[in-house]
Coordinates of C-alpha atoms and ligand atoms in Angstrom, one line a residue:
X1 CA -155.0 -7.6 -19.5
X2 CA -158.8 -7.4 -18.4
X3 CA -159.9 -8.6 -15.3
X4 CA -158.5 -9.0 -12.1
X5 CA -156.1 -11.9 -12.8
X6 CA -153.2 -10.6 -10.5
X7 CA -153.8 -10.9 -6.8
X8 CA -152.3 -8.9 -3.9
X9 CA -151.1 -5.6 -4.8
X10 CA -149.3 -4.1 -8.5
X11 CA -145.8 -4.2 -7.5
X12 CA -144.0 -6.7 -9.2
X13 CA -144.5 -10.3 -7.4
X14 CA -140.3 -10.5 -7.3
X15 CA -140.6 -7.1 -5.0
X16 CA -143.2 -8.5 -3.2
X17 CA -141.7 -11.4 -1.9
X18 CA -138.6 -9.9 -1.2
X19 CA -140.3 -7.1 0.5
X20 CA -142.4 -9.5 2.6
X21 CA -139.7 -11.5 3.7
X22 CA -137.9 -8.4 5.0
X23 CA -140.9 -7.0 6.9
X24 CA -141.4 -10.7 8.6
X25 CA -137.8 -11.3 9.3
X26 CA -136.3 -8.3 9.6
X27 CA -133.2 -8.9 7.1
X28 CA -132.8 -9.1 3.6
X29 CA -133.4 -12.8 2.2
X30 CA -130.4 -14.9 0.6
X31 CA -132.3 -14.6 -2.7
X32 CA -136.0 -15.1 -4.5
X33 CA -136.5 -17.9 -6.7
X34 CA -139.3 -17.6 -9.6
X35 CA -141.4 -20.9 -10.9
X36 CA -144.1 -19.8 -13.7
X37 CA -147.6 -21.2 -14.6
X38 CA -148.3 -22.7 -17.7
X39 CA -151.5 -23.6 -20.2
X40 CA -151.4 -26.5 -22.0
X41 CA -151.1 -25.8 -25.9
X42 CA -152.6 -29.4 -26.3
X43 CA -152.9 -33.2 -24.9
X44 CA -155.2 -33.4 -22.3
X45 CA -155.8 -35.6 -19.9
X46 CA -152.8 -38.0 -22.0
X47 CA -150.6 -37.5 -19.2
X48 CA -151.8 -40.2 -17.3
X49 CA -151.9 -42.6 -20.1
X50 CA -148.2 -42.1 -20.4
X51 CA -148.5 -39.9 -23.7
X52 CA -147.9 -36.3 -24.9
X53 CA -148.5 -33.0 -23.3
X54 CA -147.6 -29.7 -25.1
X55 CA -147.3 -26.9 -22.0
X56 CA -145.6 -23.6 -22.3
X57 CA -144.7 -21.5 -19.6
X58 CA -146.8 -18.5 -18.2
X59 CA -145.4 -15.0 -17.4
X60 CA -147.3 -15.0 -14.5
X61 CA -144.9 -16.8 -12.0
X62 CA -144.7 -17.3 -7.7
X63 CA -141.9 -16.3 -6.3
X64 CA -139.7 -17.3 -3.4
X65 CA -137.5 -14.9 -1.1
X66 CA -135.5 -17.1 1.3
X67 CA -133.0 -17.6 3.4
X68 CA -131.5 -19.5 6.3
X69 CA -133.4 -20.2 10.0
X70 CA -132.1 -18.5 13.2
X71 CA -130.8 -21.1 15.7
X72 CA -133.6 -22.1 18.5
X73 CA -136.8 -21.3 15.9
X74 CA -139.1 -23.4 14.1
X75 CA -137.5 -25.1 11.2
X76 CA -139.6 -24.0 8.2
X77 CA -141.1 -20.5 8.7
X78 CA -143.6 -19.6 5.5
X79 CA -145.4 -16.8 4.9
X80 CA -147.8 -16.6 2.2
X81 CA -148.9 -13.1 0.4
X82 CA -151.8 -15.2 -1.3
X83 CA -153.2 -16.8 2.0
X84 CA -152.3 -13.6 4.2
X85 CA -150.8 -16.6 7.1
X86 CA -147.8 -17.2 8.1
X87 CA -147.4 -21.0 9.5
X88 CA -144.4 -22.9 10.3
X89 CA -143.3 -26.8 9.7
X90 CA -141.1 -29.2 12.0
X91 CA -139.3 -31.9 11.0
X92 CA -142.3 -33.9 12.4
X93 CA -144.8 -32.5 9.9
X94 CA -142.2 -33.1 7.1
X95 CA -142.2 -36.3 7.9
X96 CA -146.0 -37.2 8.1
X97 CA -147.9 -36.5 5.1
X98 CA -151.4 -34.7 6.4
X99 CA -149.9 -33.0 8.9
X100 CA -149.8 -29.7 7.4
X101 CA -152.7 -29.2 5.3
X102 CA -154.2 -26.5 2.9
X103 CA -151.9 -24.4 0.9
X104 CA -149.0 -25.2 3.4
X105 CA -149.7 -28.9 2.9
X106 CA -147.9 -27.7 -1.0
X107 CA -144.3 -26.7 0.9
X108 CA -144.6 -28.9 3.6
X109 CA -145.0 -31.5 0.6
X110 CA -141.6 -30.3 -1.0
X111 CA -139.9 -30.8 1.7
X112 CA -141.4 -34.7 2.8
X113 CA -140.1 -35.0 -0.8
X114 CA -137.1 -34.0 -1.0
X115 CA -136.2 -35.7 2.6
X116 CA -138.0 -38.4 1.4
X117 CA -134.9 -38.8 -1.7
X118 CA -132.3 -38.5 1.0
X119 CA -131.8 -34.8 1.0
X120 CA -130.5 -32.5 3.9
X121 CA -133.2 -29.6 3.5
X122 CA -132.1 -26.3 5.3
X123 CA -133.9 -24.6 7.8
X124 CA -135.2 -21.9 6.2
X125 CA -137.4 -18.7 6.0
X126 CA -139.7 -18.0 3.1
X127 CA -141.8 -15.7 2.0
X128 CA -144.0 -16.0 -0.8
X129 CA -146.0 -13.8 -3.8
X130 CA -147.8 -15.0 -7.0
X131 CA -149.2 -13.7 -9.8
X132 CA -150.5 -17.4 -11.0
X133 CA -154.2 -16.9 -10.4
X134 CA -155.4 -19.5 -7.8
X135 CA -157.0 -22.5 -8.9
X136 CA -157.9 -21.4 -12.7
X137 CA -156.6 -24.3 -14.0
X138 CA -153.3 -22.5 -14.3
X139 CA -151.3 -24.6 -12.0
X140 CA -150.6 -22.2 -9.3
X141 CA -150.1 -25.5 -7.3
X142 CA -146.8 -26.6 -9.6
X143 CA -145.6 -23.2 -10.0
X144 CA -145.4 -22.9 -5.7
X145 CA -144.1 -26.2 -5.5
X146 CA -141.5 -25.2 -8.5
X147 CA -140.2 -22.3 -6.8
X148 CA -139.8 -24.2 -2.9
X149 CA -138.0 -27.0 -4.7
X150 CA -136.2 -24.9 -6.7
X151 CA -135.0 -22.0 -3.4
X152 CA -134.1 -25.2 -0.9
X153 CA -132.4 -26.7 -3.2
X154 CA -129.9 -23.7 -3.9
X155 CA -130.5 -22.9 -0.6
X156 CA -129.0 -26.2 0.6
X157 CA -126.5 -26.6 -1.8
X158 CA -128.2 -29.5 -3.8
X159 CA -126.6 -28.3 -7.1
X160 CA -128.0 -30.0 -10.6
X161 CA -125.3 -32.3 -10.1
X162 CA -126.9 -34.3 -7.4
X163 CA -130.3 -33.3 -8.1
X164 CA -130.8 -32.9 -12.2
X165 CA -133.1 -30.8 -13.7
X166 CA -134.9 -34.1 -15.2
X167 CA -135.4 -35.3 -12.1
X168 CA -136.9 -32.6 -10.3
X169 CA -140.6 -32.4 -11.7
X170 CA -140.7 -36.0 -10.6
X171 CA -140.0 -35.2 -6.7
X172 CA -142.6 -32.4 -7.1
X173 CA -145.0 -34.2 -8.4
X174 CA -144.4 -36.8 -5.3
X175 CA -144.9 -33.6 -3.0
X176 CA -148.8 -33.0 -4.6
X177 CA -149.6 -36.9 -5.1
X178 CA -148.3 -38.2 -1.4
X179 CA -148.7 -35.3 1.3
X180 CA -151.2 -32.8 -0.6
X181 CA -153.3 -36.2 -1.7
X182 CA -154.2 -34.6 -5.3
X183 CA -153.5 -37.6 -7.8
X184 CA -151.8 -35.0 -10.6
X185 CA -149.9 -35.9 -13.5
X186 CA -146.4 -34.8 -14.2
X187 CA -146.9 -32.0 -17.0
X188 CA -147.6 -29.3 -14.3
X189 CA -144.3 -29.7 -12.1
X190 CA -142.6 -30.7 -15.3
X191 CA -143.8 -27.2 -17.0
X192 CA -143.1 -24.8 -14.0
X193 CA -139.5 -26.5 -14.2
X194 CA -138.5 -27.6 -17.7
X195 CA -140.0 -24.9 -19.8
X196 CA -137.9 -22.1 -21.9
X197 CA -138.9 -18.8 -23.4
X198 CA -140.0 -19.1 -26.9
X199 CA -141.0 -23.0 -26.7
X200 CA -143.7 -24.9 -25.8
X201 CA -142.1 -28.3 -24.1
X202 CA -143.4 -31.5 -25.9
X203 CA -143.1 -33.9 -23.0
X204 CA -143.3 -37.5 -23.2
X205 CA -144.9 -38.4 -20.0
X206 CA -143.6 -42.3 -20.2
X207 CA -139.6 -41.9 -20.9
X208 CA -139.6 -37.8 -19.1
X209 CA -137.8 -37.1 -22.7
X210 CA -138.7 -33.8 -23.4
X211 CA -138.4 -31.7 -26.8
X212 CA -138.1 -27.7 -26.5
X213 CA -140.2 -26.9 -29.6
X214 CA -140.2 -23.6 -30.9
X215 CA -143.2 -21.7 -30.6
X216 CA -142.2 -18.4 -31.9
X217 CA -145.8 -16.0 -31.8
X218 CA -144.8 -12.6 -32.2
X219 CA -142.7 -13.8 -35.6
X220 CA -145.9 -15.1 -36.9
X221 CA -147.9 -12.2 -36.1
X222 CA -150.0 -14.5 -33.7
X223 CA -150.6 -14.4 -30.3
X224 CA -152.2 -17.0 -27.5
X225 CA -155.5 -15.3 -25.9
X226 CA -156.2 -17.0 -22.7
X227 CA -159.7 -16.7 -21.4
X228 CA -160.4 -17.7 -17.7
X229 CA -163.8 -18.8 -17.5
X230 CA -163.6 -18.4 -13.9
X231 CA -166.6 -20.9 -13.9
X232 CA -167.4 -22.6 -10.7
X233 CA -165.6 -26.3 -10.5
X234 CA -167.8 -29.0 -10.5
X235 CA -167.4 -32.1 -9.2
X236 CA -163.6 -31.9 -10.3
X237 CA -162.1 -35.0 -8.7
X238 CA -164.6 -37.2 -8.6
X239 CA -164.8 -37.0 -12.8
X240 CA -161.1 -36.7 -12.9
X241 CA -160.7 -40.1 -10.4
X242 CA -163.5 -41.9 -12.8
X243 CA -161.8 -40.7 -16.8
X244 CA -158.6 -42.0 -14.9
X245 CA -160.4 -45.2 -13.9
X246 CA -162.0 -45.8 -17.5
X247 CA -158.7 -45.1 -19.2
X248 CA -156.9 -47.9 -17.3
X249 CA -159.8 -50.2 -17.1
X250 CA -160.0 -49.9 -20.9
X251 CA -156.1 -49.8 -21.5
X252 CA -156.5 -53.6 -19.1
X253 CA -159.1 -54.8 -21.8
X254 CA -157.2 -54.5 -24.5
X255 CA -154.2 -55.7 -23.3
X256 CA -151.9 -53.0 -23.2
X257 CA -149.4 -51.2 -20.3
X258 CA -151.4 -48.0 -21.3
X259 CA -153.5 -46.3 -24.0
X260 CA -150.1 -44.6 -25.2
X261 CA -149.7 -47.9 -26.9
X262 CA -152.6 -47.7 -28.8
X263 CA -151.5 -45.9 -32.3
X264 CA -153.8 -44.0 -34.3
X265 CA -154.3 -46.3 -37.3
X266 CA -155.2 -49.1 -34.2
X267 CA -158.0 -46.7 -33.2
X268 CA -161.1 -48.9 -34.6
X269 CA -160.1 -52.3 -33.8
X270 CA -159.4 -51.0 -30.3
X271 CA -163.0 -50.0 -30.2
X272 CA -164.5 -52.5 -31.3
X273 CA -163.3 -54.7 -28.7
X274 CA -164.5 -52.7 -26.1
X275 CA -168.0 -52.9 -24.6
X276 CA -169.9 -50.0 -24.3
X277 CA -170.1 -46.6 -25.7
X278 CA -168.5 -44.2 -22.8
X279 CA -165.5 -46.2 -22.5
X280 CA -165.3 -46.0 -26.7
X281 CA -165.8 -42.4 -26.4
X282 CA -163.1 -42.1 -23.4
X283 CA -160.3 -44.5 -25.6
X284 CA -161.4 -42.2 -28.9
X285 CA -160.4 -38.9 -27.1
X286 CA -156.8 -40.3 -25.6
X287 CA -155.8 -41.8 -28.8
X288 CA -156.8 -39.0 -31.1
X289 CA -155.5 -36.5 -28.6
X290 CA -152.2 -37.7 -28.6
X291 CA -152.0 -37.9 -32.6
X292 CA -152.9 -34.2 -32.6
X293 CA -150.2 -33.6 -30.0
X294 CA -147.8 -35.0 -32.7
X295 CA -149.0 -33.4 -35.4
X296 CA -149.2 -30.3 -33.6
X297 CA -145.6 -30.4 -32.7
X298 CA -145.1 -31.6 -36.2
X299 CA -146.5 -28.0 -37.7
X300 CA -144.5 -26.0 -34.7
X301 CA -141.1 -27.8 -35.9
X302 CA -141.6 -26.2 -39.9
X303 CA -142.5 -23.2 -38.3
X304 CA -146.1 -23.5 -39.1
X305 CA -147.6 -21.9 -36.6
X306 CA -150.9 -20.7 -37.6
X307 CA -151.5 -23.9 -39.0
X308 CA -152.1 -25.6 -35.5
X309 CA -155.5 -23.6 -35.2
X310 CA -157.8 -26.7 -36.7
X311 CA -156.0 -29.3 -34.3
X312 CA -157.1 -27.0 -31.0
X313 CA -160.6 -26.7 -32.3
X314 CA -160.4 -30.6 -33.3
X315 CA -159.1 -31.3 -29.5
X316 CA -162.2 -28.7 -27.6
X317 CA -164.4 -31.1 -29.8
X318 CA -163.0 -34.3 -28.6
X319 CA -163.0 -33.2 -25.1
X320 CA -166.4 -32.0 -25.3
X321 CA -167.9 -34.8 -27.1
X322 CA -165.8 -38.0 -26.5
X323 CA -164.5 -37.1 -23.1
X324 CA -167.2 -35.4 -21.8
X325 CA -165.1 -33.0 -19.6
X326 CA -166.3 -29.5 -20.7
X327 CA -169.3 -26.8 -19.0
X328 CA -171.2 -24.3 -20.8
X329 CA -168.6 -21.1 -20.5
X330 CA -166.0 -22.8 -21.6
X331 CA -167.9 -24.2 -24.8
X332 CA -169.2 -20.6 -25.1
X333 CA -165.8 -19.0 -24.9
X334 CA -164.4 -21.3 -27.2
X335 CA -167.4 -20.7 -29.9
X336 CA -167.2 -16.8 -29.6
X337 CA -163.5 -16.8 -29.7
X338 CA -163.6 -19.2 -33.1
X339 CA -166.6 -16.3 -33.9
X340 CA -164.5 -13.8 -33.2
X341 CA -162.0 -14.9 -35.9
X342 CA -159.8 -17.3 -33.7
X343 CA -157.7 -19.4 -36.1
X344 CA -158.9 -22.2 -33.5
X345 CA -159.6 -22.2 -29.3
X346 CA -159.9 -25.2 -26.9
X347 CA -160.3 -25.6 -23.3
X348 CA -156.9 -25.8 -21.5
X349 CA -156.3 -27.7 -18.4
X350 CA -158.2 -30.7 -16.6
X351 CA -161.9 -29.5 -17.4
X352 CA -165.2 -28.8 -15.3
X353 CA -164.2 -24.8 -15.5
X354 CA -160.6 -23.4 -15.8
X355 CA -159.3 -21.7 -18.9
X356 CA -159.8 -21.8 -23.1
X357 CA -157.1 -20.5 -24.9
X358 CA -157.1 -18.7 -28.6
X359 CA -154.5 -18.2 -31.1
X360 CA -155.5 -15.0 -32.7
X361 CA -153.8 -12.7 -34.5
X362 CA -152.1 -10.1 -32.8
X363 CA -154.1 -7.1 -33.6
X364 CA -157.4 -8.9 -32.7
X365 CA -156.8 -10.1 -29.0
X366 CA -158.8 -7.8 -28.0
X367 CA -161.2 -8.0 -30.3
X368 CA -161.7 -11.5 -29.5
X369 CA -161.6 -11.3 -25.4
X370 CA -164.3 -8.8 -25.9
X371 CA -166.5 -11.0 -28.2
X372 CA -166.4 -13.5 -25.1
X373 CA -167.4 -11.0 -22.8
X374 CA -170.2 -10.1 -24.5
X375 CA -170.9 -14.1 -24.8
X376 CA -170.5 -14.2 -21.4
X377 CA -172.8 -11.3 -20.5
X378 CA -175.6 -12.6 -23.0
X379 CA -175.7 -16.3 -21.2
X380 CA -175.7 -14.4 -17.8
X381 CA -172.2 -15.6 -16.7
X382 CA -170.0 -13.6 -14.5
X383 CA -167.2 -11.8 -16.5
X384 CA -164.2 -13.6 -17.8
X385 CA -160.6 -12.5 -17.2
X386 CA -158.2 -12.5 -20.4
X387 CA -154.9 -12.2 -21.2
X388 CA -152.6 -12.7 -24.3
X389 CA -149.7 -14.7 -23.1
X390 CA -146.1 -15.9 -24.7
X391 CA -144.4 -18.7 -23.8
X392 CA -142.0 -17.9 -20.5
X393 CA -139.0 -19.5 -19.1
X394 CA -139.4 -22.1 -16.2
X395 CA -137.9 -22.4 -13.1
X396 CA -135.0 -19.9 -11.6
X397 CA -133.8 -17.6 -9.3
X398 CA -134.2 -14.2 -10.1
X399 CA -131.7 -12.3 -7.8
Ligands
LIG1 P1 -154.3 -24.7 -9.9 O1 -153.0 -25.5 -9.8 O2 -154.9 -24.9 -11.2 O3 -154.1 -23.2 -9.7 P2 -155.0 -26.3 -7.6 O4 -156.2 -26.5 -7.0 O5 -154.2 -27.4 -8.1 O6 -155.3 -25.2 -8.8 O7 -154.0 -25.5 -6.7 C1 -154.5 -24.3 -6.0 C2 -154.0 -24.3 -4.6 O8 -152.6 -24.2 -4.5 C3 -154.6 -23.2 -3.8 O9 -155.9 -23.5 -3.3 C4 -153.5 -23.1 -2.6 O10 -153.8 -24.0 -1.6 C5 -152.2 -23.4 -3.3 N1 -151.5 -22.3 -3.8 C6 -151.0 -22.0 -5.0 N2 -150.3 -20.9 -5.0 C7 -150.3 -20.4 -3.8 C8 -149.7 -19.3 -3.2 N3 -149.0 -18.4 -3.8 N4 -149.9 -19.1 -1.8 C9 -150.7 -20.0 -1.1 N5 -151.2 -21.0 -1.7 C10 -151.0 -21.3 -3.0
LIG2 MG1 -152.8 -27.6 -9.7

């Protein structure tokens, strides 16, 4: 790894966590629960069309050290490595979403939730470590709501039996939409949860059916270079709020539930009926993004990995071009990676800044991360932070 992507300290997070919760609350916790990050292989912004996403799970993961409230204390207690505060939520704030904001707004959100869907949460403790970096498009938020959901749950006795494992990145996702405000998607929550080691999860965002596809790297003498831009977000949810806002206006035009239902072969009578070139260029990405989704997944399935490298570069292209989404580092990482020898590189994530990913072969990650540095350097962009991940398990508690 180069770069600072790990915050607060070397220990492993699972150590840290525990080891902050006993210093706050003077006992040991009940147990830690770990939720991961994840980078999106490919199918962007086809989430909220109701169509295909393709995330696997980060080894970087936030975990959760809790355990039961003393009588006659707040309810929630939560203390944050990441944020350096401690803050604590009533039954009040639970129940009124704004009344905890900022990063607490994220467990307070869990909670509402879960309450929300008739649950008993316990009063609880928790304290709290990542090594998801913060806002890199890496979905630190998912991974912290994963890992709250995922330690009151066990915590409160709210087995899989009355709260399935299908069901859960949905009440997540309700935590970030209604009390946090941020109009996400479900692949994050859905990643953090669903994922296993070795896949990549093809999700269907309409039905929630999901597909553990294998995604088997190191067999393939391949790896997945990630490449935080760490550019500056621009303007992120006001673009977001308006591609949303073309896609349904468009998907209203021609007459369909969503632009899901718009198949491939469709694609230029569906364009010609529409009536002005951004909105073309918006329907051209969804509909093209979610064939190469499929096709992607159809390579994985015969165990054709290195063959997915055209249908990344093929997807950075549409989301530069068509969808309009991409800044200057991430189009320079992704030509100095494909420079660099990259079988292909996109941007990962929801755009203006975050994170471009690379499948190289093994032996040349770092050949490649350094290539982008020196991109980076030449254009007079601060240094990028790279990593080679594999795809991680999702949601669980680790001791
Ligand atoms: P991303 O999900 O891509 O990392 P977001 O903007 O969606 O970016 O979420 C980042 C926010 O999530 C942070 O600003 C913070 O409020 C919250 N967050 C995530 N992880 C933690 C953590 N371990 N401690 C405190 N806050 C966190
Ligand atoms: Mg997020």
């Amino acid at each position: 790894m180069s770069g600072p992507v790990a915050r607060g300290g070397s220990e492993p997070v699972g150590r840290r966590a525990d080891a902050g919760y006993r210093q706050r609350y003077g006992g040991p916790p009940t147990g830690c629960w770990a939720a991961p990050g994840r980078v999106n292989l490919i199918g962007e912004h086809t989430d909220y069309n109701d169509g295909f996403v393709l995330p696997f799970a980060l080894p970087h993961r936030t975990v959760v050290a809790a355990g039961p409230a003393p009588a006659g204390g707040p309810t929630w207690t939560v203390w944050s490595e990441q944020s350096g505060e401690e803050i604590v939520i009533d039954e009040s704030d639970a129940d009124s979403p704004g009344a905890v904001d900022g990063w607490g707004a994220y467990v307070a959100g869990v909670i509402w939730a879960l309450r929300q869907a008739n649950f008993a949460v316990p009063a609880a403790r928790l304290a709290i470590a990542s090594d998801v970096p913060l806002g890199a498009g890496l979905s630190s938020s998912a991974a912290l709501e994963a890992a709250v959901l995922t330690a009151l749950a066990d915590l409160g006795g709210i087995g899989p039996d009355r709260l399935p494992v299908p069901d859960r990145p949905v009440l997540a996702q309700r935590a970030e939409n209604g009390y946090v405000g941020v109009p996400c998607g479900i692949m994050d929550q859905s990643a953090s949860i669903r994922c296993q080691a070795g896949h990549a999860l093809f999700l269907d965002c309409r039905s929630l059916e999901v597909e553990q596809v294998p995604f088997d790297l190191a067999t393939a003498g391949l790896a997945v270079e990630v490449i935080d831009t760490r550019a500056p977000h621009r303007h992120v949810s006001g673009e977001y709020a308006a591609r949303r806002a073309a896609c349904e206006q468009a998907a209203a035009m021609l007459g369909v539930p969503a632009l899901r239902d718009v198949p491939a072969d469709g694609l230029p009578a569906a364009l010609d009926r529409l009536p002005d070139e951004t909105m073309r260029r918006r329907v051209r990405h969804v509909v093209t993004e979610n064939q190469r989704v499929r096709d992607t997944v159809a390579l994985l399935r015969a165990g054709r990995v290195g063959g997915i490298g055209p249908l990344l570069t093929a997807s950075h292209a549409s989301m530069r071009d068509d969808f309009e989404i991409t800044v200057a580092e991430v189009d320079t990482a992704v030509a100095a990676a494909l420079t660099a020898g990259a079988y292909g590189a996109r941007m990962t994530g929801g755009g203006f800044g975050g994170c471009v990913l690379a499948l190289v072969d093994a032996g040349a990650a770092g050949q490649v991360a350094a290539a982008v540095g020196e991109a980076f350097a030449d254009n007079g962009f601060a240094a990028p932070a790279c990593f080679t991940a594999l795809p991680a398990t999702g949601a669980e508690r680790i001791d």
